[in-house]
Coordinates of C-alpha atoms and ligand atoms in Angstrom, one line a residue:
M1 CA -38.8 11.2 -320.8
K2 CA -40.2 14.6 -320.2
P3 CA -39.3 17.9 -318.5
S4 CA -40.8 18.7 -315.2
D5 CA -44.3 20.3 -314.7
A6 CA -42.5 23.1 -312.7
S7 CA -40.3 24.1 -315.8
S8 CA -43.6 24.7 -317.7
K9 CA -44.6 27.4 -315.3
V10 CA -41.9 29.6 -316.5
K11 CA -43.2 32.3 -318.9
Y12 CA -41.5 35.4 -320.2
A13 CA -43.5 37.0 -322.9
I14 CA -41.2 40.0 -323.3
R15 CA -38.8 37.5 -324.9
D16 CA -41.4 35.2 -326.5
V17 CA -42.9 38.0 -328.7
V18 CA -39.4 38.4 -330.3
L19 CA -39.8 34.9 -331.9
E20 CA -42.8 36.3 -333.9
A21 CA -40.8 39.4 -334.8
K22 CA -37.9 37.3 -336.2
K23 CA -40.3 35.4 -338.4
E24 CA -41.5 38.8 -339.8
E25 CA -37.9 39.9 -340.4
A26 CA -37.2 36.4 -342.1
N27 CA -40.0 37.3 -344.6
G28 CA -38.2 40.5 -345.4
N29 CA -40.3 42.9 -343.2
E30 CA -38.7 45.6 -341.1
V31 CA -39.6 45.6 -337.4
L32 CA -39.3 48.4 -334.8
Y33 CA -38.5 46.8 -331.5
L34 CA -40.3 48.6 -328.8
N35 CA -40.6 45.6 -326.6
V36 CA -37.4 45.4 -324.5
G37 CA -36.0 47.3 -321.5
D38 CA -32.4 46.8 -322.5
P39 CA -30.7 50.2 -322.7
A40 CA -27.5 48.8 -324.1
K41 CA -29.4 47.8 -327.3
F42 CA -30.2 51.5 -327.9
D43 CA -28.0 54.6 -327.6
F44 CA -27.2 54.1 -323.9
S45 CA -24.0 52.6 -322.7
P46 CA -22.5 52.1 -319.2
P47 CA -20.0 54.6 -317.8
K48 CA -16.4 54.0 -319.0
W49 CA -15.1 53.7 -315.5
I50 CA -17.0 50.5 -315.0
T51 CA -15.9 48.8 -318.3
E52 CA -12.3 49.9 -317.9
E53 CA -12.1 48.4 -314.4
I54 CA -13.5 45.2 -315.8
K55 CA -10.8 45.2 -318.5
K56 CA -8.2 45.7 -315.8
A57 CA -9.8 43.0 -313.6
L58 CA -9.5 40.5 -316.6
D59 CA -5.7 40.7 -316.2
G60 CA -5.9 40.5 -312.4
P61 CA -6.1 37.9 -309.7
Y62 CA -9.8 37.3 -310.2
K63 CA -9.8 33.9 -311.9
S64 CA -11.1 31.8 -309.0
Y65 CA -14.6 31.7 -307.5
A66 CA -15.4 34.9 -305.6
F67 CA -16.9 34.8 -302.2
S68 CA -20.5 33.3 -302.7
T69 CA -22.1 36.4 -301.0
G70 CA -20.0 38.8 -303.2
D71 CA -16.6 40.6 -303.3
G72 CA -16.0 42.1 -299.9
E73 CA -15.1 45.5 -301.3
L74 CA -18.2 45.5 -303.5
R75 CA -20.4 44.6 -300.5
K76 CA -18.9 47.5 -298.5
E77 CA -19.6 50.0 -301.4
I78 CA -23.2 48.8 -301.7
G79 CA -23.5 48.9 -297.9
K80 CA -22.7 52.6 -298.2
V81 CA -25.6 53.1 -300.7
E82 CA -27.9 51.0 -298.6
G83 CA -26.9 52.4 -295.2
C84 CA -26.1 49.0 -293.8
P85 CA -23.0 46.8 -292.9
E86 CA -21.6 44.7 -295.7
S87 CA -22.8 41.6 -293.8
Q88 CA -26.4 42.4 -294.9
V89 CA -25.4 42.7 -298.6
F90 CA -25.6 39.8 -301.1
V91 CA -24.3 40.2 -304.6
T92 CA -26.4 38.3 -307.1
A93 CA -26.3 37.7 -310.9
G94 CA -28.5 40.6 -311.7
L95 CA -31.5 41.3 -309.5
S96 CA -33.2 38.4 -311.3
E97 CA -31.1 35.9 -309.2
G98 CA -31.9 37.9 -306.1
I99 CA -35.7 37.6 -306.9
D100 CA -35.1 33.8 -307.3
F101 CA -33.4 33.5 -304.0
A102 CA -35.9 35.7 -302.2
T103 CA -38.9 33.9 -303.4
R104 CA -37.4 30.6 -302.4
I105 CA -36.7 31.7 -299.0
F106 CA -40.0 33.4 -298.5
M107 CA -42.2 30.4 -299.4
D108 CA -43.0 26.8 -299.8
A109 CA -45.6 25.0 -302.0
G110 CA -49.1 26.3 -301.1
D111 CA -47.9 29.7 -299.7
S112 CA -48.7 33.0 -301.5
I113 CA -46.9 36.2 -302.2
L114 CA -48.5 39.6 -302.8
L115 CA -47.6 41.3 -306.1
P116 CA -48.6 44.6 -307.6
N117 CA -51.0 44.4 -310.6
P118 CA -49.4 44.9 -313.1
T119 CA -46.2 43.2 -312.1
Y120 CA -42.8 42.3 -313.4
P121 CA -43.4 38.7 -314.6
L122 CA -40.4 37.0 -313.0
Y123 CA -42.1 37.1 -309.6
V124 CA -45.0 35.1 -311.0
S125 CA -42.8 32.5 -312.7
K126 CA -40.6 32.0 -309.6
T127 CA -43.6 31.6 -307.2
K128 CA -45.4 29.1 -309.6
V129 CA -42.2 27.0 -309.9
I130 CA -42.2 26.6 -306.2
G131 CA -45.8 25.6 -306.2
G132 CA -46.8 28.9 -304.5
K133 CA -49.7 31.3 -305.4
P134 CA -49.1 34.7 -306.8
R135 CA -51.8 37.1 -305.5
F136 CA -52.3 40.6 -307.0
Y137 CA -53.2 43.8 -305.3
E138 CA -54.8 46.7 -307.3
C139 CA -53.3 50.0 -308.2
D140 CA -55.1 53.2 -309.1
E141 CA -55.4 55.0 -312.5
A142 CA -51.9 56.5 -311.9
W143 CA -50.6 53.0 -311.0
V144 CA -50.2 53.8 -307.4
P145 CA -50.8 50.8 -305.1
D146 CA -53.9 50.7 -303.2
P147 CA -53.1 49.9 -299.5
E148 CA -56.7 48.9 -298.7
D149 CA -56.6 46.2 -301.5
V150 CA -53.3 44.9 -300.1
R151 CA -54.9 44.6 -296.7
K152 CA -57.9 42.6 -298.2
R153 CA -55.7 40.1 -300.0
I154 CA -53.7 39.0 -297.0
D155 CA -54.6 35.7 -295.5
E156 CA -52.9 32.9 -293.5
T157 CA -50.9 31.8 -296.6
T158 CA -49.3 35.1 -297.2
R159 CA -45.5 35.1 -296.8
A160 CA -44.3 38.3 -298.3
L161 CA -45.3 41.7 -299.8
V162 CA -43.5 42.8 -303.0
I163 CA -43.3 46.5 -303.9
I164 CA -41.9 47.5 -307.3
N165 CA -41.0 51.1 -307.0
P166 CA -40.5 52.6 -309.6
N167 CA -42.7 50.2 -311.4
N168 CA -42.1 48.1 -314.4
P169 CA -44.3 48.1 -316.6
T170 CA -46.1 51.4 -315.6
G171 CA -43.2 53.8 -314.7
A172 CA -45.1 54.9 -311.6
I173 CA -43.5 56.1 -308.4
A174 CA -45.4 55.4 -305.3
P175 CA -45.8 58.4 -302.9
L176 CA -44.4 58.5 -299.4
K177 CA -47.9 58.2 -297.7
V178 CA -48.7 55.0 -299.7
L179 CA -45.3 53.5 -299.0
K180 CA -45.7 54.2 -295.2
E181 CA -49.1 52.6 -295.3
L182 CA -47.8 49.5 -297.0
G183 CA -45.0 49.3 -294.5
D184 CA -47.5 49.6 -291.6
I185 CA -49.7 46.8 -293.2
A186 CA -46.6 44.5 -293.6
A187 CA -45.7 45.2 -289.9
E188 CA -49.2 44.5 -288.7
H189 CA -49.2 41.2 -290.4
N190 CA -45.6 40.4 -289.7
L191 CA -44.7 40.1 -293.4
P192 CA -41.3 40.7 -294.9
I193 CA -41.1 43.3 -297.7
F194 CA -39.3 42.7 -301.0
A195 CA -38.6 46.3 -302.4
D196 CA -37.6 46.0 -306.0
E197 CA -36.0 49.4 -306.5
V198 CA -34.1 48.5 -309.6
Y199 CA -35.1 51.8 -311.3
D200 CA -34.6 54.1 -308.3
H201 CA -32.1 56.3 -310.2
V202 CA -34.0 56.4 -313.5
I203 CA -36.4 59.1 -312.2
L204 CA -37.7 61.2 -315.2
D205 CA -39.9 63.8 -313.3
E206 CA -37.6 66.3 -311.7
D207 CA -40.1 67.0 -308.9
A208 CA -40.7 63.3 -308.1
E209 CA -39.6 61.9 -304.7
M210 CA -38.3 58.4 -304.6
H211 CA -38.4 56.8 -301.1
K212 CA -36.7 53.6 -300.3
M213 CA -38.6 51.2 -298.2
K214 CA -35.7 50.5 -295.9
D215 CA -35.9 54.1 -294.8
L216 CA -39.6 53.8 -293.8
V217 CA -39.8 50.5 -292.0
R218 CA -38.1 49.2 -288.9
D219 CA -40.4 46.4 -287.7
V220 CA -40.2 43.8 -290.4
P221 CA -37.3 42.7 -292.7
V222 CA -37.0 44.8 -295.9
F223 CA -35.1 43.3 -298.8
S224 CA -33.8 46.1 -301.0
G225 CA -33.2 44.7 -304.6
N226 CA -31.1 46.5 -307.1
S227 CA -28.7 46.0 -310.0
L228 CA -26.3 47.6 -312.5
S229 CA -28.9 46.8 -315.2
K230 CA -30.9 49.9 -315.3
N231 CA -29.4 52.4 -312.9
F232 CA -26.0 52.0 -314.6
F233 CA -27.4 51.1 -318.1
Y234 CA -25.4 47.8 -317.9
P235 CA -27.8 44.7 -318.1
G236 CA -25.1 42.5 -319.6
A237 CA -22.8 42.9 -316.5
R238 CA -25.3 40.6 -314.6
V239 CA -24.4 42.1 -311.3
G240 CA -27.1 42.9 -308.8
Y241 CA -27.7 42.8 -305.2
V242 CA -30.2 42.2 -302.4
A243 CA -29.5 44.1 -299.0
I244 CA -31.6 42.7 -296.1
H245 CA -32.5 45.2 -293.5
N246 CA -34.2 44.7 -290.1
D247 CA -33.7 40.9 -289.9
Y248 CA -33.0 41.1 -286.2
E249 CA -33.1 37.3 -285.7
G250 CA -30.8 36.7 -288.7
K251 CA -32.9 33.9 -290.1
F252 CA -33.3 35.5 -293.6
L253 CA -29.7 36.6 -293.7
D254 CA -28.7 32.9 -293.0
A255 CA -31.2 31.5 -295.5
F256 CA -30.0 34.0 -298.2
T257 CA -26.4 33.0 -297.5
R258 CA -27.3 29.4 -298.1
M259 CA -28.9 30.3 -301.5
C260 CA -25.7 32.1 -302.5
N261 CA -23.5 29.2 -301.4
Q262 CA -25.3 26.6 -303.6
R263 CA -24.4 28.6 -306.7
L264 CA -20.9 29.4 -305.6
S265 CA -20.3 32.8 -307.0
V266 CA -21.0 35.7 -309.3
N267 CA -18.4 36.6 -312.1
W268 CA -15.7 38.1 -310.2
E269 CA -14.3 40.5 -312.9
F270 CA -17.7 42.1 -313.3
Q271 CA -18.1 42.6 -309.6
R272 CA -14.8 44.5 -309.7
G273 CA -16.4 46.8 -312.3
A274 CA -19.4 47.2 -310.1
I275 CA -17.2 48.5 -307.3
E276 CA -16.3 51.5 -309.5
A277 CA -20.0 51.9 -310.3
Y278 CA -21.1 52.4 -306.8
K279 CA -17.9 54.3 -305.8
N280 CA -18.6 56.9 -308.5
G281 CA -22.3 57.0 -308.0
F282 CA -25.2 58.1 -310.1
G283 CA -24.1 61.7 -311.0
F284 CA -23.2 60.6 -314.6
N285 CA -26.8 59.9 -315.6
G286 CA -28.1 63.5 -316.3
P287 CA -27.8 63.2 -320.1
Y288 CA -29.3 59.7 -320.1
L289 CA -32.3 60.9 -318.2
D290 CA -32.7 63.9 -320.5
K291 CA -32.9 61.5 -323.5
L292 CA -35.4 59.2 -321.7
R293 CA -37.5 62.2 -320.6
R294 CA -37.6 63.6 -324.3
R295 CA -38.7 60.2 -325.6
R296 CA -41.3 59.8 -322.8
D297 CA -42.7 63.2 -323.8
I298 CA -42.9 62.2 -327.5
I299 CA -44.8 59.0 -326.5
C300 CA -47.2 60.5 -324.1
K301 CA -48.1 63.4 -326.4
R302 CA -48.5 61.3 -329.5
I303 CA -50.2 58.3 -327.8
N304 CA -52.7 60.5 -326.0
E305 CA -53.7 62.1 -329.4
I306 CA -54.3 58.7 -331.0
S307 CA -58.0 57.7 -330.9
G308 CA -58.5 54.6 -328.7
L309 CA -55.1 54.9 -326.9
S310 CA -54.1 56.5 -323.6
V311 CA -51.2 56.4 -321.3
A312 CA -50.6 57.5 -317.7
R313 CA -47.4 59.6 -317.9
P314 CA -44.4 57.4 -316.6
R315 CA -42.6 59.3 -314.0
A316 CA -39.6 57.0 -314.0
A317 CA -38.1 53.8 -315.4
M318 CA -38.1 52.9 -319.2
Y319 CA -41.7 52.1 -320.1
G320 CA -45.2 53.3 -320.8
F321 CA -48.2 51.1 -320.1
V322 CA -50.7 52.0 -322.8
K323 CA -54.5 51.4 -322.6
V324 CA -56.4 50.3 -325.7
G325 CA -60.0 51.0 -326.1
G326 CA -62.4 49.8 -328.8
Y327 CA -60.3 46.8 -330.1
A328 CA -62.2 43.7 -330.8
G329 CA -59.8 40.9 -329.7
S330 CA -57.3 40.1 -327.0
D331 CA -54.1 42.0 -326.2
W332 CA -52.1 39.2 -327.8
D333 CA -54.2 39.6 -331.0
F334 CA -53.5 43.3 -330.9
V335 CA -49.8 42.8 -330.5
Y336 CA -49.5 40.3 -333.3
Q337 CA -51.7 42.3 -335.7
L338 CA -49.6 45.4 -335.0
L339 CA -46.6 43.5 -335.6
R340 CA -47.8 41.9 -338.9
E341 CA -49.5 45.0 -340.3
E342 CA -47.1 47.8 -339.1
G343 CA -43.9 46.1 -338.1
V344 CA -44.0 47.6 -334.5
L345 CA -43.3 45.2 -331.6
V346 CA -44.7 45.8 -328.1
V347 CA -45.6 43.5 -325.3
P348 CA -49.1 42.5 -324.3
G349 CA -50.4 43.8 -321.0
S350 CA -51.3 40.4 -319.8
A351 CA -47.6 39.5 -319.9
F352 CA -47.5 41.6 -316.7
Y353 CA -50.5 39.8 -315.3
K354 CA -52.8 42.8 -315.7
N355 CA -55.7 40.7 -314.9
H356 CA -58.8 42.6 -316.0
P357 CA -60.0 40.8 -319.1
E358 CA -62.1 43.8 -320.1
E359 CA -59.1 46.1 -320.2
L360 CA -56.5 45.9 -322.9
Y361 CA -53.0 47.2 -322.5
F362 CA -49.5 47.0 -323.9
R363 CA -46.1 48.0 -322.8
I364 CA -43.9 50.2 -324.9
T365 CA -40.2 51.0 -324.1
L366 CA -39.0 54.6 -324.0
L367 CA -35.5 53.6 -325.1
P368 CA -35.5 53.9 -328.9
D369 CA -34.1 57.1 -330.5
D370 CA -36.5 60.1 -331.2
D371 CA -36.8 59.4 -335.0
T372 CA -37.7 55.7 -334.3
M373 CA -40.2 56.8 -331.7
E374 CA -41.8 59.3 -334.2
L375 CA -41.9 56.6 -336.9
A376 CA -43.5 54.1 -334.6
M377 CA -46.1 56.6 -333.3
G378 CA -47.1 57.3 -336.9
K379 CA -47.5 53.6 -337.5
L380 CA -49.5 53.1 -334.4
E381 CA -51.8 55.9 -335.3
S382 CA -52.6 54.5 -338.8
F383 CA -53.1 51.1 -337.2
M384 CA -55.5 52.4 -334.7
N385 CA -57.4 54.4 -337.4
R386 CA -58.0 51.1 -339.2
V387 CA -58.8 48.8 -336.4
I388 CA -61.2 50.7 -334.1
Ligands
PLP1 C1 -38.8 45.5 -312.0 C2 -37.6 44.7 -312.4 N1 -37.0 43.9 -311.5 C3 -36.0 43.2 -311.8 C4 -35.5 43.2 -313.1 C5 -34.3 42.1 -313.4 O1 -33.2 42.9 -313.4 P1 -31.7 42.3 -313.7 O2 -31.3 42.6 -315.1 O3 -30.8 43.0 -312.7 O4 -31.7 40.8 -313.4 C6 -36.0 43.9 -314.1 C7 -35.4 43.8 -315.5 O5 -36.1 44.3 -316.4 C8 -37.1 44.7 -313.7 O6 -37.7 45.5 -314.6

């Protein structure tokens, strides 16, 4: 008896590092968790109108399976946000499930998918489970995708182009010109685009412009992926969606419907709460963004003052991707040594497939409160002064 080889391809270091942190805690050592992007673990909570609607729904007629493609009213509300009819909207268990379904309908074993470098790791796991090949395109110093590199990586096995904007782990926002170029390249090569825009309302720089791919591309299908997890600070709801634009032949719409049918439905009561989320919109998030911005500023200032560390200022999302210079060892060595010696937990850059062995990175979350941030920065500074 043994589990499948495919299951061994699933890796999620963001969670794996926690096991080591728990061991430290079991030994009586305190740990500052700067590894996760879960806002509800810190001082962020979803708007009341969502949770109140869920409470009401628990006493309502929502005990059966919902429609597999999602509650009709929710699809309609999401359709208004996405500018498409509800028939193009699919409700999924978080965007994670949307990524799973999309990956499976894009490719078969031996096919490849283009991902940004660094990338959100789930795309790699899903691709490998299918027997497909993740291929990475480069980003510049500010973590903006390089369209020329995207072009170079396309071959006859390429089945889709993934754009994560704003990006996790870097917090970068891609400018309009670059997004248009990526759209043109996808159109030239007849590739569908998966636009992961799960942080599109977590924009920290007030002058930053966020453009959705579906507004820039007409010639090839654009899958817009989103969720309650980040934009509404409610990852535990497990409600997300994929809206498929420009699928003129309807083949992807049909395939995505089949993916939804095989898992029957997403929790209905939570979908009812999501209706309120999209009805009330994103106007609530000003104070949330103020907090994140303040913490981003603390991190950027402090990290860029520490010898051996630098970070490109994240313009959005909940993370900074920190470059380490002068450390003799791998990024995993760095992360575990930092945990053991200072009790600070971060995620190694290679967990996001940053695939230059000569460059070391780690990802830090912007979510913890200001005092924790200051404390963690002090610990990071004394660590760096010792190890480089
Ligand atoms: C870029 C990106 N895409 C997708 C997801 C998955 O989101 P969800 O919680 O909606 O499954 C995350 C979660 O961290 C993410 O950062």
